[in-house]
PDB file of C-alpha atoms in Angstrom:
ATOM      1  CA  PHE A  30       0.000   0.000   0.000  1.00 72.00           C
ATOM      2  CA  LEU A  31       1.378   3.385  -0.991  1.00 81.00           C
ATOM      3  CA  ASP A  32       1.074   6.340   1.352  1.00 86.00           C
ATOM      4  CA  SER A  33       0.323   9.879   0.190  1.00 86.00           C
ATOM      5  CA  LYS A  34       4.009  10.808  -0.168  1.00 86.00           C
ATOM      6  CA  ALA A  35       4.698   7.780  -2.383  1.00 87.00           C
ATOM      7  CA  ILE A  36       1.657   8.526  -4.559  1.00 85.00           C
ATOM      8  CA  LEU A  37       2.714  12.164  -4.886  1.00 82.00           C
ATOM      9  CA  ASN A  38       6.239  11.090  -5.867  1.00 82.00           C
ATOM     10  CA  LEU A  39       4.737   8.737  -8.465  1.00 82.00           C
ATOM     11  CA  ALA A  40       2.634  11.571  -9.879  1.00 80.00           C
ATOM     12  CA  LEU A  41       5.625  13.930 -10.032  1.00 79.00           C
ATOM     13  CA  THR A  42       7.989  11.339 -11.500  1.00 80.00           C
ATOM     14  CA  CYS A  43       5.853   9.643 -14.126  1.00 74.00           C
ATOM     15  CA  LYS A  44       4.072  11.780 -16.713  1.00 66.00           C
ATOM     16  CA  GLY A  45       1.589   8.991 -17.475  1.00 64.00           C
ATOM     17  CA  CYS A  46       0.577   8.720 -13.829  1.00 66.00           C
ATOM     18  CA  GLY A  47       0.561  12.378 -12.859  1.00 61.00           C
ATOM     19  CA  ILE A  48      -1.314  14.083 -15.695  1.00 63.00           C
ATOM     20  CA  ALA A  49      -5.028  13.620 -16.294  1.00 60.00           C
ATOM     21  CA  GLU A  50      -5.981  12.626 -19.829  1.00 60.00           C
ATOM     22  CA  GLU A  51      -8.940  14.098 -21.706  1.00 59.00           C
ATOM     23  CA  THR A  52     -11.040  10.960 -21.203  1.00 54.00           C
ATOM     24  CA  PHE A  53     -10.485  10.848 -17.431  1.00 61.00           C
ATOM     25  CA  ARG A  54     -11.488  13.275 -14.723  1.00 68.00           C
ATOM     26  CA  TRP A  55      -8.137  12.982 -12.884  1.00 73.00           C
ATOM     27  CA  SER A  56      -4.743  11.308 -13.155  1.00 78.00           C
ATOM     28  CA  LEU A  57      -3.910   7.705 -12.287  1.00 81.00           C
ATOM     29  CA  ALA A  58      -2.258   8.861  -9.044  1.00 84.00           C
ATOM     30  CA  GLU A  59      -5.352  10.893  -8.071  1.00 84.00           C
ATOM     31  CA  GLU A  60      -7.576   7.900  -8.882  1.00 84.00           C
ATOM     32  CA  LEU A  61      -5.423   5.658  -6.675  1.00 87.00           C
ATOM     33  CA  ALA A  62      -5.705   8.131  -3.784  1.00 88.00           C
ATOM     34  CA  ARG A  63      -9.475   8.480  -4.362  1.00 86.00           C
ATOM     35  CA  ARG A  64     -10.015   4.717  -4.225  1.00 88.00           C
ATOM     36  CA  LEU A  65      -7.914   4.369  -1.091  1.00 90.00           C
ATOM     37  CA  ILE A  66      -9.976   7.057   0.631  1.00 89.00           C
ATOM     38  CA  LEU A  67     -13.310   5.593  -0.438  1.00 88.00           C
ATOM     39  CA  GLU A  68     -12.413   2.000   0.403  1.00 90.00           C
ATOM     40  CA  LEU A  69     -10.351   2.369   3.568  1.00 88.00           C
ATOM     41  CA  SER A  70     -11.949   5.229   5.470  1.00 90.00           C
ATOM     42  CA  SER A  71     -14.963   5.138   7.756  1.00 92.00           C
ATOM     43  CA  GLU A  72     -17.947   7.435   7.325  1.00 90.00           C
ATOM     44  CA  SER A  73     -16.823   9.594  10.260  1.00 91.00           C
ATOM     45  CA  GLU A  74     -13.330   9.933   8.745  1.00 90.00           C
ATOM     46  CA  LYS A  75     -14.830  10.894   5.377  1.00 86.00           C
ATOM     47  CA  LYS A  76     -16.954  13.571   7.036  1.00 84.00           C
ATOM     48  CA  ALA A  77     -13.831  15.054   8.634  1.00 84.00           C
ATOM     49  CA  LEU A  78     -12.097  15.509   5.260  1.00 82.00           C
ATOM     50  CA  PRO A  79     -12.369  18.930   3.556  1.00 75.00           C
ATOM     51  CA  ARG A  80     -13.769  17.656   0.243  1.00 64.00           C
ATOM     52  CA  TYR A  81     -16.666  15.977   1.989  1.00 54.00           C
ATOM     53  CA  LEU A  82     -17.767  19.382   3.218  1.00 49.00           C
ATOM     54  CA  CYS A  83     -18.251  20.348  -0.420  1.00 53.00           C
ATOM     55  CA  PRO A  84     -21.734  19.536  -1.794  1.00 48.00           C
ATOM     56  CA  ASN A  85     -20.207  18.138  -4.998  1.00 51.00           C
ATOM     57  CA  PRO A  86     -17.165  15.910  -4.297  1.00 50.00           C
ATOM     58  CA  CYS A  87     -16.316  15.791  -8.013  1.00 53.00           C
ATOM     59  CA  CYS A  88     -15.994  19.553  -8.435  1.00 54.00           C
ATOM     60  CA  ASP A  89     -12.706  21.397  -8.606  1.00 55.00           C
ATOM     61  CA  CYS A  90     -12.479  22.748  -5.055  1.00 58.00           C
ATOM     62  CA  GLY A  91      -8.727  23.116  -5.280  1.00 59.00           C
ATOM     63  CA  GLU A  92      -8.238  20.049  -3.072  1.00 68.00           C
ATOM     64  CA  SER A  93      -6.581  17.005  -4.623  1.00 80.00           C
ATOM     65  CA  TRP A  94      -7.350  13.401  -3.717  1.00 84.00           C
ATOM     66  CA  ILE A  95      -3.670  12.964  -2.835  1.00 87.00           C
ATOM     67  CA  GLY A  96      -3.959  15.909  -0.438  1.00 87.00           C
ATOM     68  CA  LEU A  97      -7.095  14.383   1.064  1.00 88.00           C
ATOM     69  CA  LEU A  98      -5.296  11.065   1.540  1.00 89.00           C
ATOM     70  CA  ARG A  99      -2.596  12.962   3.438  1.00 90.00           C
ATOM     71  CA  GLU A 100      -5.307  14.554   5.593  1.00 90.00           C
ATOM     72  CA  LEU A 101      -6.729  11.086   6.299  1.00 91.00           C
ATOM     73  CA  GLU A 102      -3.276   9.857   7.334  1.00 92.00           C
ATOM     74  CA  LEU A 103      -2.941  12.821   9.684  1.00 91.00           C
ATOM     75  CA  LEU A 104      -6.381  12.121  11.164  1.00 91.00           C
ATOM     76  CA  ARG A 105      -5.293   8.551  11.896  1.00 91.00           C
ATOM     77  CA  SER A 106      -1.920   9.441  13.394  1.00 91.00           C
ATOM     78  CA  PRO A 107      -1.607   9.711  17.181  1.00 90.00           C
ATOM     79  CA  LEU A 108      -1.960  13.182  18.611  1.00 86.00           C
ATOM     80  CA  THR A 109       1.339  14.404  20.038  1.00 86.00           C
ATOM     81  CA  PHE A 110       2.421  17.608  21.740  1.00 86.00           C
ATOM     82  CA  ASP A 111       5.890  19.126  21.491  1.00 78.00           C
ATOM     83  CA  GLN A 112       7.506  20.162  24.734  1.00 71.00           C
TER      84      GLN A 112
END
């Protein structure tokens, strides 16, 4: 399973994975992140993500699926405080 940093690196490294084609709504890397979010997150986690506050999750809100996957990872990480 790739984390958000690995998916972002894939998108930045490989033109075929990082650029959306005319026939697709988003790139292969964005689609991978989207599927991971939809399949692995609970309803409460989805509601906490910024895109799910948008009435139309397919619109261009300026938030990428890779960015949302990173947000999901941060939601799942333990809360720590610096001293």
